[in-house]
CSV table of C-alpha atoms in Angstrom, one decimal:
chain,number,residue,atom,x,y,z
A,17,GLU,CA,-14.8,-11.6,-9.2
A,18,THR,CA,-13.6,-8.0,-10.3
A,19,GLY,CA,-10.8,-6.3,-8.7
A,20,VAL,CA,-10.6,-2.8,-7.4
A,21,THR,CA,-11.1,-0.2,-10.1
A,22,GLN,CA,-10.4,3.6,-9.9
A,23,SER,CA,-11.3,6.5,-12.3
A,24,PRO,CA,-10.0,8.4,-13.9
A,25,THR,CA,-6.5,7.1,-14.6
A,26,HIS,CA,-5.1,10.5,-15.1
A,27,LEU,CA,-6.0,13.9,-14.3
A,28,ILE,CA,-4.7,17.4,-14.5
A,29,LYS,CA,-5.7,20.2,-12.4
A,30,THR,CA,-4.6,23.8,-11.5
A,31,ARG,CA,-3.8,25.2,-8.1
A,32,GLY,CA,-6.9,26.0,-6.1
A,33,GLN,CA,-9.3,23.7,-7.9
A,34,GLN,CA,-11.1,20.8,-6.4
A,35,VAL,CA,-10.8,17.2,-7.5
A,36,THR,CA,-13.0,13.9,-6.9
A,37,LEU,CA,-11.4,10.5,-7.6
A,38,ARG,CA,-13.5,7.5,-7.5
A,39,CYS,CA,-13.0,3.8,-6.5
A,40,SER,CA,-15.0,0.5,-6.7
A,41,SER,CA,-14.1,-2.0,-4.2
A,42,GLN,CA,-13.5,-5.6,-4.9
A,43,SER,CA,-16.6,-7.8,-4.8
A,44,GLY,CA,-17.4,-8.8,-1.1
A,45,HIS,CA,-15.2,-6.2,0.4
A,46,ASN,CA,-16.8,-3.5,2.6
A,47,THR,CA,-13.7,-1.5,3.6
A,48,VAL,CA,-11.9,1.1,1.5
A,49,SER,CA,-8.5,2.9,2.2
A,50,TRP,CA,-7.0,5.7,0.2
A,51,TYR,CA,-3.3,6.4,-0.1
A,52,GLN,CA,-1.2,8.9,-1.6
A,53,GLN,CA,2.1,7.9,-3.3
A,54,ALA,CA,4.4,10.6,-4.4
A,55,LEU,CA,7.0,10.1,-6.9
A,56,GLY,CA,9.8,7.9,-5.5
A,57,GLN,CA,8.1,7.3,-2.3
A,58,GLY,CA,6.0,4.8,-0.6
A,59,PRO,CA,2.3,5.2,-0.3
A,60,GLN,CA,1.0,7.3,2.7
A,61,PHE,CA,-2.3,6.5,4.4
A,62,ILE,CA,-4.9,9.1,3.9
A,63,PHE,CA,-7.9,7.5,5.6
A,64,GLN,CA,-10.2,4.5,5.6
A,65,TYR,CA,-13.9,4.0,5.4
A,66,TYR,CA,-16.0,1.1,6.9
A,67,ARG,CA,-19.7,0.8,6.8
A,68,GLU,CA,-19.8,4.4,5.2
A,69,GLU,CA,-17.9,5.9,8.3
A,70,GLU,CA,-14.6,7.3,8.5
A,71,ASN,CA,-12.5,4.5,10.4
A,72,GLY,CA,-9.0,6.1,10.8
A,73,ARG,CA,-7.0,8.9,9.3
A,74,GLY,CA,-3.5,9.6,8.4
A,75,ASN,CA,-1.7,12.9,8.7
A,76,PHE,CA,-3.6,14.8,5.9
A,77,PRO,CA,-5.5,18.1,6.4
A,78,PRO,CA,-9.2,18.5,6.4
A,79,ARG,CA,-9.2,19.6,2.6
A,80,PHE,CA,-8.8,15.8,2.0
A,81,SER,CA,-12.2,14.2,2.6
A,82,GLY,CA,-14.0,11.2,1.6
A,83,LEU,CA,-17.2,9.3,1.2
A,84,GLN,CA,-18.3,5.7,1.0
A,85,PHE,CA,-21.6,4.5,-0.5
A,86,PRO,CA,-23.9,1.8,0.4
A,87,ASN,CA,-22.3,-0.4,-2.3
A,88,TYR,CA,-19.0,0.1,-0.7
A,89,SER,CA,-17.6,2.4,-3.5
A,90,SER,CA,-15.7,5.4,-2.5
A,91,GLU,CA,-14.7,9.0,-3.3
A,92,LEU,CA,-11.7,11.0,-2.4
A,93,ASN,CA,-12.2,14.5,-2.5
A,94,VAL,CA,-9.4,17.2,-2.4
A,95,ASN,CA,-10.1,21.0,-2.1
A,96,ALA,CA,-8.0,23.9,-2.7
A,97,LEU,CA,-5.3,21.8,-4.6
A,98,GLU,CA,-1.5,22.6,-4.0
A,99,LEU,CA,1.3,21.6,-6.2
A,100,ASP,CA,2.5,19.1,-3.5
A,101,ASP,CA,-0.9,17.1,-4.1
A,102,SER,CA,0.6,15.9,-7.4
A,103,ALA,CA,1.0,12.1,-6.7
A,104,LEU,CA,-0.7,8.7,-7.5
A,105,TYR,CA,-3.7,8.1,-5.5
A,106,LEU,CA,-4.2,4.4,-4.6
A,107,CYS,CA,-7.4,2.9,-3.4
A,108,ALA,CA,-7.4,-0.4,-1.5
A,109,SER,CA,-10.5,-2.6,-0.4
A,110,SER,CA,-10.6,-5.3,2.1
A,111,ARG,CA,-13.0,-7.5,3.8
A,112,SER,CA,-13.3,-6.5,7.4
A,113,VAL,CA,-15.1,-8.3,10.1
A,114,GLY,CA,-15.6,-5.8,12.8
A,115,LEU,CA,-12.2,-4.3,13.2
A,116,SER,CA,-10.2,-7.5,12.7
A,117,TYR,CA,-7.4,-7.3,10.0
A,118,ASN,CA,-7.5,-8.5,6.6
A,119,GLU,CA,-5.4,-8.1,3.5
A,120,GLN,CA,-5.8,-5.0,1.4
A,121,PHE,CA,-6.3,-5.2,-2.5
A,122,PHE,CA,-5.1,-2.2,-4.3
A,123,GLY,CA,-6.3,-0.6,-7.6
A,124,PRO,CA,-4.2,0.7,-10.4
A,125,GLY,CA,-4.3,4.3,-8.9
A,126,THR,CA,-5.3,7.7,-10.4
A,127,ARG,CA,-2.2,9.9,-11.4
A,128,LEU,CA,-3.1,13.5,-10.4
A,129,THR,CA,-0.9,16.4,-11.7
A,130,VAL,CA,-1.5,19.9,-10.2
A,131,LEU,CA,-0.1,22.7,-12.2
B,21,ALA,CA,4.1,4.3,16.9
B,22,GLN,CA,4.6,2.1,13.7
B,23,SER,CA,7.0,2.6,11.1
B,24,VAL,CA,9.1,0.7,8.5
B,25,THR,CA,12.7,0.9,7.4
B,26,GLN,CA,13.8,-0.6,4.0
B,27,LEU,CA,17.4,-0.6,4.4
B,28,ASP,CA,18.4,-0.4,0.6
B,29,SER,CA,16.7,2.1,-1.8
B,30,HIS,CA,18.2,0.0,-4.9
B,31,VAL,CA,19.5,-3.5,-5.2
B,32,SER,CA,20.9,-5.2,-8.3
B,33,VAL,CA,21.4,-8.8,-8.8
B,34,SER,CA,22.2,-11.1,-11.7
B,35,GLU,CA,19.7,-13.4,-13.1
B,36,GLY,CA,19.7,-16.6,-11.3
B,37,THR,CA,21.3,-15.3,-8.1
B,38,PRO,CA,19.7,-14.9,-4.7
B,39,VAL,CA,17.7,-11.9,-3.7
B,40,LEU,CA,17.7,-10.2,-0.3
B,41,LEU,CA,15.7,-7.2,0.5
B,42,ARG,CA,15.8,-5.8,3.8
B,43,CYS,CA,13.3,-4.6,6.1
B,44,ASN,CA,13.2,-3.5,9.8
B,45,TYR,CA,10.0,-2.5,11.6
B,46,SER,CA,8.8,-0.7,14.6
B,47,SER,CA,5.5,-1.3,16.2
B,48,SER,CA,4.0,-0.7,19.4
B,49,TYR,CA,1.8,-3.7,19.1
B,50,SER,CA,2.2,-7.3,17.8
B,51,PRO,CA,2.1,-6.3,13.9
B,52,SER,CA,1.0,-8.1,10.6
B,53,LEU,CA,3.8,-7.6,8.2
B,54,PHE,CA,3.6,-7.6,4.3
B,55,TRP,CA,5.5,-7.4,1.2
B,56,TYR,CA,4.0,-5.9,-1.9
B,57,VAL,CA,5.3,-5.5,-5.4
B,58,GLN,CA,4.7,-2.7,-7.8
B,59,HIS,CA,5.4,-3.3,-11.5
B,60,PRO,CA,5.6,-0.1,-13.6
B,61,ASN,CA,2.1,1.2,-14.4
B,62,LYS,CA,0.5,-1.7,-12.5
B,63,GLY,CA,-1.2,-1.9,-9.0
B,64,LEU,CA,0.4,-3.1,-5.9
B,65,GLN,CA,0.4,-6.7,-5.5
B,66,LEU,CA,0.7,-8.8,-2.4
B,67,LEU,CA,3.7,-11.3,-2.2
B,68,LEU,CA,3.4,-12.6,1.3
B,69,LYS,CA,2.1,-11.6,4.7
B,70,TYR,CA,2.8,-12.5,8.4
B,71,THR,CA,0.1,-12.5,10.9
B,72,SER,CA,1.5,-14.3,13.9
B,73,ALA,CA,1.5,-17.8,12.6
B,74,ALA,CA,4.6,-19.5,11.3
B,75,THR,CA,7.5,-17.2,11.4
B,76,LEU,CA,8.8,-18.2,8.0
B,77,VAL,CA,6.1,-17.1,5.3
B,78,LYS,CA,6.1,-18.4,1.8
B,79,GLY,CA,4.5,-16.1,-0.8
B,80,ILE,CA,4.0,-16.1,-4.5
B,81,ASN,CA,6.6,-16.5,-7.3
B,82,GLY,CA,9.1,-18.2,-5.1
B,83,PHE,CA,9.6,-15.3,-2.5
B,84,GLU,CA,9.7,-15.8,1.3
B,85,ALA,CA,10.4,-13.8,4.3
B,86,GLU,CA,11.4,-14.6,7.9
B,87,PHE,CA,9.8,-12.9,10.8
B,88,LYS,CA,12.4,-12.1,13.4
B,89,LYS,CA,11.0,-10.6,16.7
B,90,SER,CA,14.3,-10.1,18.4
B,91,GLU,CA,15.7,-8.3,15.4
B,92,THR,CA,12.5,-6.5,14.4
B,93,SER,CA,13.2,-7.6,11.0
B,94,PHE,CA,11.0,-9.2,8.0
B,95,HIS,CA,13.6,-9.7,5.1
B,96,LEU,CA,12.4,-10.7,1.7
B,97,THR,CA,14.4,-13.6,0.0
B,98,LYS,CA,14.2,-15.5,-3.3
B,99,PRO,CA,16.7,-18.2,-4.1
B,100,SER,CA,17.1,-17.4,-7.9
B,101,ALA,CA,16.1,-14.0,-9.4
B,102,HIS,CA,14.3,-13.9,-12.6
B,103,MET,CA,14.0,-11.0,-15.2
B,104,SER,CA,10.4,-10.6,-14.3
B,105,ASP,CA,11.2,-9.8,-10.6
B,106,ALA,CA,12.5,-6.3,-11.6
B,107,ALA,CA,10.0,-4.1,-9.6
B,108,GLU,CA,9.6,-1.9,-6.8
B,109,TYR,CA,9.2,-3.7,-3.6
B,110,PHE,CA,7.4,-2.3,-0.4
B,111,CYS,CA,7.5,-3.8,3.1
B,112,VAL,CA,4.3,-2.7,5.1
B,113,VAL,CA,3.5,-2.9,8.8
B,114,SER,CA,0.1,-2.8,10.3
B,115,PRO,CA,-0.7,-3.1,14.1
B,116,ASN,CA,-3.1,-5.7,14.8
B,117,THR,CA,-5.2,-3.4,16.8
B,118,GLY,CA,-5.9,-1.0,14.0
B,119,ASN,CA,-6.5,-0.8,10.4
B,120,GLN,CA,-3.7,1.3,8.8
B,121,PHE,CA,-0.9,0.2,6.5
B,122,TYR,CA,2.5,1.9,7.1
B,123,PHE,CA,4.7,1.5,4.0
B,124,GLY,CA,8.5,1.7,3.7
B,125,THR,CA,9.9,3.9,1.1
B,126,GLY,CA,10.5,1.0,-1.3
B,127,THR,CA,13.4,-0.9,-2.8
B,128,SER,CA,14.0,-0.9,-6.5
B,129,LEU,CA,15.0,-4.3,-7.6
B,130,THR,CA,17.0,-4.6,-11.1
B,131,VAL,CA,17.8,-8.0,-12.5
B,132,ILE,CA,20.9,-8.1,-14.8
B,133,PRO,CA,20.8,-10.7,-17.6
């Protein structure tokens, strides 16, 4: 059973650019959540995807968007990058039956630096 | 509304002594509660979870936590610290009616030889 994987591991962008981060969920998991972890802070929930649709969103602007694919992998897209977007972006997958709750398994993250 | 407060940003203990990491939560619903550990350059790993069964929850690596509804607390303990326990620890609350995880700001645990 493979765990959650994320790519790339590190990324450097400049202000105003766009970025796409990728996540492959753990085998058997159909739900993916994305989190932003700024330096020295706890992860902040961005959004969750279940059955290819957004299933909850945190307090992030619309320039943060996502996709989930039929194989349950996911992308996080951020447009018009700002310096404050520099953070570790974490993906987590879980096995959700309807909306019942299950443990989330986290990937190692993508470190995004915006210059 | 859901929130988590981790009462200590840094905790230092000597190897072999007890560990106590404190967490208080606020939830509008009967919550699920978790503790995750984050070692440097590694992903978050689940230590234990409470989901309305037994109030004393045992996790991996000798950690346990007790859910106290009257105190809205979910403190993490371990009888004897090991050097490998040095890491960042996060308390997490999730409302059972929803799907979001709310993380605390973390407690950095240092273990002194």
